[in-house]
Amino acid sequence: MPLDEIVISRAIIDRYHEKLINTLETDVAIVGAGPSGLIAGYFLARAGKKVALYERKLSIGGGMWGGGMMFNEIVVQKTAIHLLDALGIRYSRYQPDYYTADAVEAAAVLTAAAVQAGVTIFNCVSVEDVLMRPERVEGLVIIWSPVEMAGLHVDPLTVRSRFVVDATGHATEVVRVVVKKVPGRLNTPSGGIDGEKSMWAERAETLTLENTREVFPGLYVAGMAANATFGGPRMGPIFGGMLLSGEKVAGELLKRL
Ligand code: 48F
């Protein structure tokens, strides 16, 4: 049978439509497909929860692809090696407590693991606002990234979720929206965004985990967004804290779902 271009178009539209309709209401909506968001989604979906993940960029993997300064290797400390083992990401020992993995393999395997566990990933979709009832985050307001980039005046769509995870990295974008609309009410020392501090890998890796928690009713922070929100330092291309943060937020949410 000759290939029919219209069937090809119809197949794509039908299948994407199914994904959109199926995720209008979810257990968890994750914003940002970096390492923390992906691993959070993986554990939640593996536990049978309905998870949608929204990523502004075309590519999935956030800041992981580039390793450190585009040297595409990442460092993972011993405390997070069980996560590389669980996912089947290969690594080698560099020194006691320091392990390295290929950044491309890590990002690709993490992405595949999340999708195959059941996370529905929407790339090229940006989160521009939240659904608020009346002072609890209950979902997200989404728009195509190209619409956002072009500055077109197009109204967005809304999705509902029992919980939202801000895994947007240094920008901590979802929290930023909440602060703008409900000033002074975050669960942080200042009630606002305490702001990321300069490089201090050891401290940052510990704090990332401590800072991974609910920051506003219905809204959790994970990964670098947790440190940016609670005033922790940055850590550069060591990724154990990101992975452990994703694992932690999934665990916390599973207790509540
Ligand atoms: O920055 P990112 O990789 O987040 P992460 O999981 O990991 C941080 C590390 O990569 C690194 C580091 C640790 O060693 O410091 O930076 O905390 O991924 C965040 C993703 O969120 C997307 C963004 O494009 C990126 O891929 N993102 C940010 N804002 C939005 C968004 C938004 N409003 N809507 C959708 N996606």
PDB file of C-alpha atoms and ligand atoms in Angstrom:
ATOM      1  CA  MET A   1       0.000   0.000   0.000  1.00  0.00           C
ATOM      2  CA  PRO A   2       1.467   3.441  -0.866  1.00  0.00           C
ATOM      3  CA  LEU A   3       2.189   5.683   2.087  1.00  0.00           C
ATOM      4  CA  ASP A   4      -0.466   8.360   2.531  1.00  0.00           C
ATOM      5  CA  GLU A   5       0.760  11.697   3.900  1.00  0.00           C
ATOM      6  CA  ILE A   6      -2.671  12.463   5.276  1.00  0.00           C
ATOM      7  CA  VAL A   7      -2.690   9.279   7.345  1.00  0.00           C
ATOM      8  CA  ILE A   8       0.713  10.284   8.692  1.00  0.00           C
ATOM      9  CA  SER A   9      -0.628  13.706   9.671  1.00  0.00           C
ATOM     10  CA  ARG A  10      -3.783  12.209  11.159  1.00  0.00           C
ATOM     11  CA  ALA A  11      -1.774   9.685  13.200  1.00  0.00           C
ATOM     12  CA  ILE A  12       0.369  12.419  14.735  1.00  0.00           C
ATOM     13  CA  ILE A  13      -2.555  14.710  15.488  1.00  0.00           C
ATOM     14  CA  ASP A  14      -4.656  11.872  16.974  1.00  0.00           C
ATOM     15  CA  ARG A  15      -1.868  10.564  19.179  1.00  0.00           C
ATOM     16  CA  TYR A  16      -0.820  14.009  20.424  1.00  0.00           C
ATOM     17  CA  HIS A  17      -4.432  14.868  21.098  1.00  0.00           C
ATOM     18  CA  GLU A  18      -4.727  11.702  23.221  1.00  0.00           C
ATOM     19  CA  LYS A  19      -1.672  12.735  25.234  1.00  0.00           C
ATOM     20  CA  LEU A  20      -3.071  16.223  25.816  1.00  0.00           C
ATOM     21  CA  ILE A  21      -6.543  15.022  26.822  1.00  0.00           C
ATOM     22  CA  ASN A  22      -5.122  12.307  29.099  1.00  0.00           C
ATOM     23  CA  THR A  23      -3.027  14.796  31.017  1.00  0.00           C
ATOM     24  CA  LEU A  24      -5.536  17.606  31.524  1.00  0.00           C
ATOM     25  CA  GLU A  25      -5.808  16.231  35.075  1.00  0.00           C
ATOM     26  CA  THR A  26      -2.826  14.531  36.683  1.00  0.00           C
ATOM     27  CA  ASP A  27      -1.441  13.603  40.078  1.00  0.00           C
ATOM     28  CA  VAL A  28       1.747  15.583  39.540  1.00  0.00           C
ATOM     29  CA  ALA A  29       2.750  18.188  36.978  1.00  0.00           C
ATOM     30  CA  ILE A  30       6.501  18.741  36.783  1.00  0.00           C
ATOM     31  CA  VAL A  31       7.997  21.842  35.222  1.00  0.00           C
ATOM     32  CA  GLY A  32      11.464  21.395  33.722  1.00  0.00           C
ATOM     33  CA  ALA A  33      13.040  18.283  32.227  1.00  0.00           C
ATOM     34  CA  GLY A  34      16.464  18.569  33.821  1.00  0.00           C
ATOM     35  CA  PRO A  35      17.879  15.741  35.926  1.00  0.00           C
ATOM     36  CA  SER A  36      15.797  16.518  39.031  1.00  0.00           C
ATOM     37  CA  GLY A  37      12.486  16.756  37.156  1.00  0.00           C
ATOM     38  CA  LEU A  38      13.156  13.628  35.111  1.00  0.00           C
ATOM     39  CA  ILE A  39      14.079  11.465  38.057  1.00  0.00           C
ATOM     40  CA  ALA A  40      11.145  12.752  40.100  1.00  0.00           C
ATOM     41  CA  GLY A  41       8.840  11.841  37.224  1.00  0.00           C
ATOM     42  CA  TYR A  42      10.459   8.426  36.855  1.00  0.00           C
ATOM     43  CA  PHE A  43       9.840   7.447  40.494  1.00  0.00           C
ATOM     44  CA  LEU A  44       6.307   8.851  40.579  1.00  0.00           C
ATOM     45  CA  ALA A  45       5.252   7.158  37.358  1.00  0.00           C
ATOM     46  CA  ARG A  46       6.876   3.888  38.383  1.00  0.00           C
ATOM     47  CA  ALA A  47       4.722   3.996  41.515  1.00  0.00           C
ATOM     48  CA  GLY A  48       1.644   4.220  39.277  1.00  0.00           C
ATOM     49  CA  LYS A  49       0.998   7.980  39.506  1.00  0.00           C
ATOM     50  CA  LYS A  50      -0.149  10.022  36.559  1.00  0.00           C
ATOM     51  CA  VAL A  51       2.612  12.489  35.729  1.00  0.00           C
ATOM     52  CA  ALA A  52       3.006  15.145  33.050  1.00  0.00           C
ATOM     53  CA  LEU A  53       6.274  16.979  32.540  1.00  0.00           C
ATOM     54  CA  TYR A  54       6.516  20.284  30.668  1.00  0.00           C
ATOM     55  CA  GLU A  55       9.776  21.458  29.108  1.00  0.00           C
ATOM     56  CA  ARG A  56      10.324  24.755  27.325  1.00  0.00           C
ATOM     57  CA  LYS A  57      13.103  23.516  25.084  1.00  0.00           C
ATOM     58  CA  LEU A  58      12.958  21.077  22.202  1.00  0.00           C
ATOM     59  CA  SER A  59      15.569  18.928  23.938  1.00  0.00           C
ATOM     60  CA  ILE A  60      15.068  17.036  27.174  1.00  0.00           C
ATOM     61  CA  GLY A  61      17.820  16.874  29.798  1.00  0.00           C
ATOM     62  CA  GLY A  62      18.227  20.477  30.971  1.00  0.00           C
ATOM     63  CA  GLY A  63      21.764  21.376  31.975  1.00  0.00           C
ATOM     64  CA  MET A  64      23.032  17.824  31.905  1.00  0.00           C
ATOM     65  CA  TRP A  65      24.047  17.518  28.235  1.00  0.00           C
ATOM     66  CA  GLY A  66      26.905  19.958  28.483  1.00  0.00           C
ATOM     67  CA  GLY A  67      28.683  18.433  31.504  1.00  0.00           C
ATOM     68  CA  GLY A  68      31.005  21.180  32.787  1.00  0.00           C
ATOM     69  CA  MET A  69      31.723  23.985  30.321  1.00  0.00           C
ATOM     70  CA  MET A  70      30.719  21.665  27.447  1.00  0.00           C
ATOM     71  CA  PHE A  71      33.170  18.939  28.517  1.00  0.00           C
ATOM     72  CA  ASN A  72      30.412  16.370  28.295  1.00  0.00           C
ATOM     73  CA  GLU A  73      31.195  14.375  31.417  1.00  0.00           C
ATOM     74  CA  ILE A  74      29.398  14.683  34.742  1.00  0.00           C
ATOM     75  CA  VAL A  75      30.591  13.906  38.249  1.00  0.00           C
ATOM     76  CA  VAL A  76      28.378  11.987  40.658  1.00  0.00           C
ATOM     77  CA  GLN A  77      29.308  11.346  44.255  1.00  0.00           C
ATOM     78  CA  LYS A  78      29.004   7.980  45.978  1.00  0.00           C
ATOM     79  CA  THR A  79      25.767   8.782  47.830  1.00  0.00           C
ATOM     80  CA  ALA A  80      23.882   8.998  44.514  1.00  0.00           C
ATOM     81  CA  ILE A  81      25.469   6.060  42.696  1.00  0.00           C
ATOM     82  CA  HIS A  82      22.504   3.817  43.558  1.00  0.00           C
ATOM     83  CA  LEU A  83      20.424   6.003  41.201  1.00  0.00           C
ATOM     84  CA  LEU A  84      22.799   5.467  38.273  1.00  0.00           C
ATOM     85  CA  ASP A  85      22.653   1.738  39.058  1.00  0.00           C
ATOM     86  CA  ALA A  86      18.848   1.788  39.203  1.00  0.00           C
ATOM     87  CA  LEU A  87      18.619   3.417  35.784  1.00  0.00           C
ATOM     88  CA  GLY A  88      21.466   1.545  34.116  1.00  0.00           C
ATOM     89  CA  ILE A  89      23.655   4.614  33.498  1.00  0.00           C
ATOM     90  CA  ARG A  90      27.261   3.449  33.216  1.00  0.00           C
ATOM     91  CA  TYR A  91      29.953   5.180  35.267  1.00  0.00           C
ATOM     92  CA  SER A  92      33.532   4.791  36.369  1.00  0.00           C
ATOM     93  CA  ARG A  93      35.298   5.570  39.609  1.00  0.00           C
ATOM     94  CA  TYR A  94      37.681   8.504  39.376  1.00  0.00           C
ATOM     95  CA  GLN A  95      38.782   8.779  43.000  1.00  0.00           C
ATOM     96  CA  PRO A  96      37.223   7.541  46.239  1.00  0.00           C
ATOM     97  CA  ASP A  97      33.759   9.154  46.339  1.00  0.00           C
ATOM     98  CA  TYR A  98      34.032  10.710  42.837  1.00  0.00           C
ATOM     99  CA  TYR A  99      32.476   8.908  39.884  1.00  0.00           C
ATOM    100  CA  THR A 100      32.089  10.115  36.303  1.00  0.00           C
ATOM    101  CA  ALA A 101      29.479   9.347  33.661  1.00  0.00           C
ATOM    102  CA  ASP A 102      29.062  10.370  30.052  1.00  0.00           C
ATOM    103  CA  ALA A 103      26.740  13.399  30.113  1.00  0.00           C
ATOM    104  CA  VAL A 104      24.971  12.390  26.891  1.00  0.00           C
ATOM    105  CA  GLU A 105      24.348   8.849  28.103  1.00  0.00           C
ATOM    106  CA  ALA A 106      23.116  10.147  31.468  1.00  0.00           C
ATOM    107  CA  ALA A 107      20.641  12.586  29.889  1.00  0.00           C
ATOM    108  CA  ALA A 108      19.436  10.090  27.277  1.00  0.00           C
ATOM    109  CA  VAL A 109      18.974   7.176  29.675  1.00  0.00           C
ATOM    110  CA  LEU A 110      17.251   9.370  32.250  1.00  0.00           C
ATOM    111  CA  THR A 111      14.858  10.636  29.586  1.00  0.00           C
ATOM    112  CA  ALA A 112      14.109   7.153  28.274  1.00  0.00           C
ATOM    113  CA  ALA A 113      13.606   5.821  31.808  1.00  0.00           C
ATOM    114  CA  ALA A 114      11.105   8.574  32.638  1.00  0.00           C
ATOM    115  CA  VAL A 115       9.119   8.105  29.429  1.00  0.00           C
ATOM    116  CA  GLN A 116       9.105   4.327  29.693  1.00  0.00           C
ATOM    117  CA  ALA A 117       8.008   4.499  33.326  1.00  0.00           C
ATOM    118  CA  GLY A 118       4.941   6.389  32.074  1.00  0.00           C
ATOM    119  CA  VAL A 119       5.745  10.104  32.322  1.00  0.00           C
ATOM    120  CA  THR A 120       4.108  12.082  29.528  1.00  0.00           C
ATOM    121  CA  ILE A 121       6.645  14.661  28.391  1.00  0.00           C
ATOM    122  CA  PHE A 122       5.604  17.771  26.521  1.00  0.00           C
ATOM    123  CA  ASN A 123       8.612  19.472  25.008  1.00  0.00           C
ATOM    124  CA  CYS A 124       8.387  22.937  23.462  1.00  0.00           C
ATOM    125  CA  VAL A 125       5.777  23.839  26.076  1.00  0.00           C
ATOM    126  CA  SER A 126       6.397  26.641  28.574  1.00  0.00           C
ATOM    127  CA  VAL A 127       4.695  27.182  31.882  1.00  0.00           C
ATOM    128  CA  GLU A 128       3.721  30.822  32.252  1.00  0.00           C
ATOM    129  CA  ASP A 129       1.427  30.763  35.288  1.00  0.00           C
ATOM    130  CA  VAL A 130      -0.263  28.513  37.835  1.00  0.00           C
ATOM    131  CA  LEU A 131      -3.855  27.575  38.596  1.00  0.00           C
ATOM    132  CA  MET A 132      -4.580  28.934  42.108  1.00  0.00           C
ATOM    133  CA  ARG A 133      -7.528  28.027  44.397  1.00  0.00           C
ATOM    134  CA  PRO A 134      -7.594  30.359  46.386  1.00  0.00           C
ATOM    135  CA  GLU A 135      -4.143  30.099  47.949  1.00  0.00           C
ATOM    136  CA  ARG A 136      -3.110  26.639  46.845  1.00  0.00           C
ATOM    137  CA  VAL A 137      -1.419  25.764  43.584  1.00  0.00           C
ATOM    138  CA  GLU A 138      -3.642  23.315  41.718  1.00  0.00           C
ATOM    139  CA  GLY A 139      -2.216  23.237  38.226  1.00  0.00           C
ATOM    140  CA  LEU A 140      -0.391  25.050  35.477  1.00  0.00           C
ATOM    141  CA  VAL A 141      -1.005  27.488  32.681  1.00  0.00           C
ATOM    142  CA  ILE A 142       0.840  26.382  29.545  1.00  0.00           C
ATOM    143  CA  ILE A 143       1.701  27.881  26.188  1.00  0.00           C
ATOM    144  CA  TRP A 144       3.792  26.784  23.195  1.00  0.00           C
ATOM    145  CA  SER A 145       7.383  27.923  23.649  1.00  0.00           C
ATOM    146  CA  PRO A 146       7.559  29.394  20.116  1.00  0.00           C
ATOM    147  CA  VAL A 147       4.525  31.557  20.960  1.00  0.00           C
ATOM    148  CA  GLU A 148       6.289  32.723  24.121  1.00  0.00           C
ATOM    149  CA  MET A 149       9.536  33.364  22.223  1.00  0.00           C
ATOM    150  CA  ALA A 150       7.790  35.310  19.466  1.00  0.00           C
ATOM    151  CA  GLY A 151       5.879  37.368  22.023  1.00  0.00           C
ATOM    152  CA  LEU A 152       2.589  36.621  20.299  1.00  0.00           C
ATOM    153  CA  HIS A 153      -0.586  37.569  22.074  1.00  0.00           C
ATOM    154  CA  VAL A 154      -2.138  34.105  22.348  1.00  0.00           C
ATOM    155  CA  ASP A 155      -4.073  32.874  25.350  1.00  0.00           C
ATOM    156  CA  PRO A 156      -2.754  29.729  27.037  1.00  0.00           C
ATOM    157  CA  LEU A 157      -4.411  26.472  28.168  1.00  0.00           C
ATOM    158  CA  THR A 158      -4.716  25.179  31.733  1.00  0.00           C
ATOM    159  CA  VAL A 159      -4.022  21.768  33.251  1.00  0.00           C
ATOM    160  CA  ARG A 160      -4.995  20.604  36.746  1.00  0.00           C
ATOM    161  CA  SER A 161      -2.769  18.544  39.041  1.00  0.00           C
ATOM    162  CA  ARG A 162      -2.862  17.515  42.677  1.00  0.00           C
ATOM    163  CA  PHE A 163       0.711  18.743  43.075  1.00  0.00           C
ATOM    164  CA  VAL A 164       3.171  20.794  41.058  1.00  0.00           C
ATOM    165  CA  VAL A 165       6.960  20.446  41.146  1.00  0.00           C
ATOM    166  CA  ASP A 166       9.103  23.400  40.141  1.00  0.00           C
ATOM    167  CA  ALA A 167      12.228  21.774  38.660  1.00  0.00           C
ATOM    168  CA  THR A 168      13.101  24.739  36.451  1.00  0.00           C
ATOM    169  CA  GLY A 169      16.701  25.008  37.683  1.00  0.00           C
ATOM    170  CA  HIS A 170      18.436  28.280  38.489  1.00  0.00           C
ATOM    171  CA  ALA A 171      15.485  30.331  37.184  1.00  0.00           C
ATOM    172  CA  THR A 172      12.968  28.819  39.649  1.00  0.00           C
ATOM    173  CA  GLU A 173      10.227  30.074  37.362  1.00  0.00           C
ATOM    174  CA  VAL A 174       7.065  28.645  38.893  1.00  0.00           C
ATOM    175  CA  VAL A 175       7.971  29.900  42.353  1.00  0.00           C
ATOM    176  CA  ARG A 176       8.700  33.277  40.805  1.00  0.00           C
ATOM    177  CA  VAL A 177       5.139  33.446  39.446  1.00  0.00           C
ATOM    178  CA  VAL A 178       3.679  32.580  42.848  1.00  0.00           C
ATOM    179  CA  VAL A 179       5.805  35.215  44.594  1.00  0.00           C
ATOM    180  CA  LYS A 180       4.650  37.825  42.119  1.00  0.00           C
ATOM    181  CA  LYS A 181       0.991  36.995  42.623  1.00  0.00           C
ATOM    182  CA  VAL A 182       0.995  36.150  46.344  1.00  0.00           C
ATOM    183  CA  PRO A 183       3.892  38.167  47.820  1.00  0.00           C
ATOM    184  CA  GLY A 184       5.534  37.178  51.095  1.00  0.00           C
ATOM    185  CA  ARG A 185       3.819  33.826  51.516  1.00  0.00           C
ATOM    186  CA  LEU A 186       6.468  31.258  50.606  1.00  0.00           C
ATOM    187  CA  ASN A 187       7.667  28.768  53.165  1.00  0.00           C
ATOM    188  CA  THR A 188      11.143  30.351  53.148  1.00  0.00           C
ATOM    189  CA  PRO A 189      12.892  32.410  55.832  1.00  0.00           C
ATOM    190  CA  SER A 190      12.013  35.665  54.050  1.00  0.00           C
ATOM    191  CA  GLY A 191       8.646  34.592  52.687  1.00  0.00           C
ATOM    192  CA  GLY A 192      10.027  35.304  49.215  1.00  0.00           C
ATOM    193  CA  ILE A 193      12.764  33.847  47.038  1.00  0.00           C
ATOM    194  CA  ASP A 194      15.953  33.880  49.070  1.00  0.00           C
ATOM    195  CA  GLY A 195      18.132  33.671  45.940  1.00  0.00           C
ATOM    196  CA  GLU A 196      20.920  31.414  44.775  1.00  0.00           C
ATOM    197  CA  LYS A 197      24.359  31.914  46.331  1.00  0.00           C
ATOM    198  CA  SER A 198      27.813  31.529  44.758  1.00  0.00           C
ATOM    199  CA  MET A 199      29.611  28.241  44.162  1.00  0.00           C
ATOM    200  CA  TRP A 200      30.162  25.927  47.152  1.00  0.00           C
ATOM    201  CA  ALA A 201      29.754  22.355  45.959  1.00  0.00           C
ATOM    202  CA  GLU A 202      29.918  20.507  49.285  1.00  0.00           C
ATOM    203  CA  ARG A 203      27.377  22.723  51.017  1.00  0.00           C
ATOM    204  CA  ALA A 204      25.160  23.007  47.949  1.00  0.00           C
ATOM    205  CA  GLU A 205      24.857  19.264  47.519  1.00  0.00           C
ATOM    206  CA  THR A 206      23.657  18.855  51.130  1.00  0.00           C
ATOM    207  CA  LEU A 207      21.376  21.877  51.034  1.00  0.00           C
ATOM    208  CA  THR A 208      19.745  20.864  47.761  1.00  0.00           C
ATOM    209  CA  LEU A 209      18.340  17.863  49.525  1.00  0.00           C
ATOM    210  CA  GLU A 210      17.236  19.808  52.611  1.00  0.00           C
ATOM    211  CA  ASN A 211      15.644  22.490  50.446  1.00  0.00           C
ATOM    212  CA  THR A 212      13.646  19.992  48.411  1.00  0.00           C
ATOM    213  CA  ARG A 213      10.196  20.455  49.911  1.00  0.00           C
ATOM    214  CA  GLU A 214       6.825  22.150  49.692  1.00  0.00           C
ATOM    215  CA  VAL A 215       7.366  25.873  49.336  1.00  0.00           C
ATOM    216  CA  PHE A 216       3.733  26.934  48.961  1.00  0.00           C
ATOM    217  CA  PRO A 217       0.598  24.799  49.372  1.00  0.00           C
ATOM    218  CA  GLY A 218       0.574  22.375  46.450  1.00  0.00           C
ATOM    219  CA  LEU A 219       3.964  23.477  45.103  1.00  0.00           C
ATOM    220  CA  TYR A 220       7.265  21.651  45.684  1.00  0.00           C
ATOM    221  CA  VAL A 221      10.746  22.674  44.608  1.00  0.00           C
ATOM    222  CA  ALA A 222      13.416  20.242  43.422  1.00  0.00           C
ATOM    223  CA  GLY A 223      16.935  20.438  42.029  1.00  0.00           C
ATOM    224  CA  MET A 224      18.602  23.797  41.582  1.00  0.00           C
ATOM    225  CA  ALA A 225      15.232  25.512  41.948  1.00  0.00           C
ATOM    226  CA  ALA A 226      15.232  24.338  45.582  1.00  0.00           C
ATOM    227  CA  ASN A 227      18.519  26.093  46.292  1.00  0.00           C
ATOM    228  CA  ALA A 228      17.557  29.182  44.327  1.00  0.00           C
ATOM    229  CA  THR A 229      14.335  29.419  46.346  1.00  0.00           C
ATOM    230  CA  PHE A 230      15.799  28.773  49.784  1.00  0.00           C
ATOM    231  CA  GLY A 231      19.070  30.661  49.332  1.00  0.00           C
ATOM    232  CA  GLY A 232      21.472  27.730  48.855  1.00  0.00           C
ATOM    233  CA  PRO A 233      24.709  27.935  46.866  1.00  0.00           C
ATOM    234  CA  ARG A 234      25.330  26.539  43.369  1.00  0.00           C
ATOM    235  CA  MET A 235      27.417  23.431  42.829  1.00  0.00           C
ATOM    236  CA  GLY A 236      28.438  23.234  39.194  1.00  0.00           C
ATOM    237  CA  PRO A 237      28.714  19.982  37.226  1.00  0.00           C
ATOM    238  CA  ILE A 238      28.302  17.523  40.096  1.00  0.00           C
ATOM    239  CA  PHE A 239      24.896  15.922  39.719  1.00  0.00           C
ATOM    240  CA  GLY A 240      24.323  13.676  42.741  1.00  0.00           C
ATOM    241  CA  GLY A 241      22.332  16.342  44.564  1.00  0.00           C
ATOM    242  CA  MET A 242      20.050  16.870  41.557  1.00  0.00           C
ATOM    243  CA  LEU A 243      19.296  13.164  41.282  1.00  0.00           C
ATOM    244  CA  LEU A 244      18.793  12.721  45.030  1.00  0.00           C
ATOM    245  CA  SER A 245      16.531  15.774  45.088  1.00  0.00           C
ATOM    246  CA  GLY A 246      14.321  14.254  42.380  1.00  0.00           C
ATOM    247  CA  GLU A 247      14.187  11.001  44.303  1.00  0.00           C
ATOM    248  CA  LYS A 248      13.296  12.870  47.507  1.00  0.00           C
ATOM    249  CA  VAL A 249      10.493  14.956  46.033  1.00  0.00           C
ATOM    250  CA  ALA A 250       8.956  11.824  44.519  1.00  0.00           C
ATOM    251  CA  GLY A 251       9.113  10.102  47.912  1.00  0.00           C
ATOM    252  CA  GLU A 252       7.515  13.078  49.690  1.00  0.00           C
ATOM    253  CA  LEU A 253       4.725  13.280  47.141  1.00  0.00           C
ATOM    254  CA  LEU A 254       4.042   9.552  47.244  1.00  0.00           C
ATOM    255  CA  LYS A 255       3.277   9.929  50.968  1.00  0.00           C
ATOM    256  CA  ARG A 256       0.554  12.435  50.086  1.00  0.00           C
ATOM    257  CA  LEU A 257      -0.966  10.932  46.966  1.00  0.00           C
TER     258      LEU A 257
HETATM  259  O1  48F B   1      18.516  23.493  34.794  1.00  0.00           O
HETATM  260  P1  48F B   1      18.048  22.098  34.792  1.00  0.00           P
HETATM  261  O2  48F B   1      18.969  21.044  34.321  1.00  0.00           O
HETATM  262  O3  48F B   1      17.446  21.794  36.252  1.00  0.00           O
HETATM  263  P2  48F B   1      17.884  20.871  37.474  1.00  0.00           P
HETATM  264  O4  48F B   1      17.226  19.561  37.384  1.00  0.00           O
HETATM  265  O5  48F B   1      19.453  20.614  37.252  1.00  0.00           O
HETATM  266  C1  48F B   1      20.391  21.654  37.357  1.00  0.00           C
HETATM  267  C2  48F B   1      21.650  21.218  36.653  1.00  0.00           C
HETATM  268  O6  48F B   1      21.419  20.986  35.292  1.00  0.00           O
HETATM  269  C3  48F B   1      22.790  22.229  36.771  1.00  0.00           C
HETATM  270  C4  48F B   1      23.313  22.359  38.157  1.00  0.00           C
HETATM  271  C5  48F B   1      23.576  21.145  38.969  1.00  0.00           C
HETATM  272  O7  48F B   1      24.736  20.552  38.780  1.00  0.00           O
HETATM  273  O8  48F B   1      23.471  23.433  38.648  1.00  0.00           O
HETATM  274  O9  48F B   1      22.378  23.489  36.305  1.00  0.00           O
HETATM  275  O10 48F B   1      17.708  21.676  38.691  1.00  0.00           O
HETATM  276  O11 48F B   1      16.720  21.999  33.913  1.00  0.00           O
HETATM  277  C6  48F B   1      15.654  22.880  34.094  1.00  0.00           C
HETATM  278  C7  48F B   1      14.790  22.806  32.862  1.00  0.00           C
HETATM  279  O12 48F B   1      13.607  23.569  33.089  1.00  0.00           O
HETATM  280  C8  48F B   1      13.222  24.175  31.867  1.00  0.00           C
HETATM  281  C9  48F B   1      14.543  24.572  31.227  1.00  0.00           C
HETATM  282  O13 48F B   1      14.400  24.743  29.832  1.00  0.00           O
HETATM  283  C10 48F B   1      15.429  23.392  31.610  1.00  0.00           C
HETATM  284  O14 48F B   1      15.490  22.412  30.599  1.00  0.00           O
HETATM  285  N1  48F B   1      12.348  25.315  32.192  1.00  0.00           N
HETATM  286  C11 48F B   1      12.687  26.437  32.866  1.00  0.00           C
HETATM  287  N2  48F B   1      11.620  27.239  32.999  1.00  0.00           N
HETATM  288  C12 48F B   1      10.578  26.621  32.379  1.00  0.00           C
HETATM  289  C13 48F B   1      11.041  25.389  31.865  1.00  0.00           C
HETATM  290  C14 48F B   1       9.206  26.954  32.154  1.00  0.00           C
HETATM  291  N3  48F B   1       8.683  28.104  32.613  1.00  0.00           N
HETATM  292  N4  48F B   1       8.426  26.094  31.467  1.00  0.00           N
HETATM  293  C15 48F B   1       8.951  24.927  31.000  1.00  0.00           C
HETATM  294  N5  48F B   1      10.236  24.558  31.191  1.00  0.00           N
END
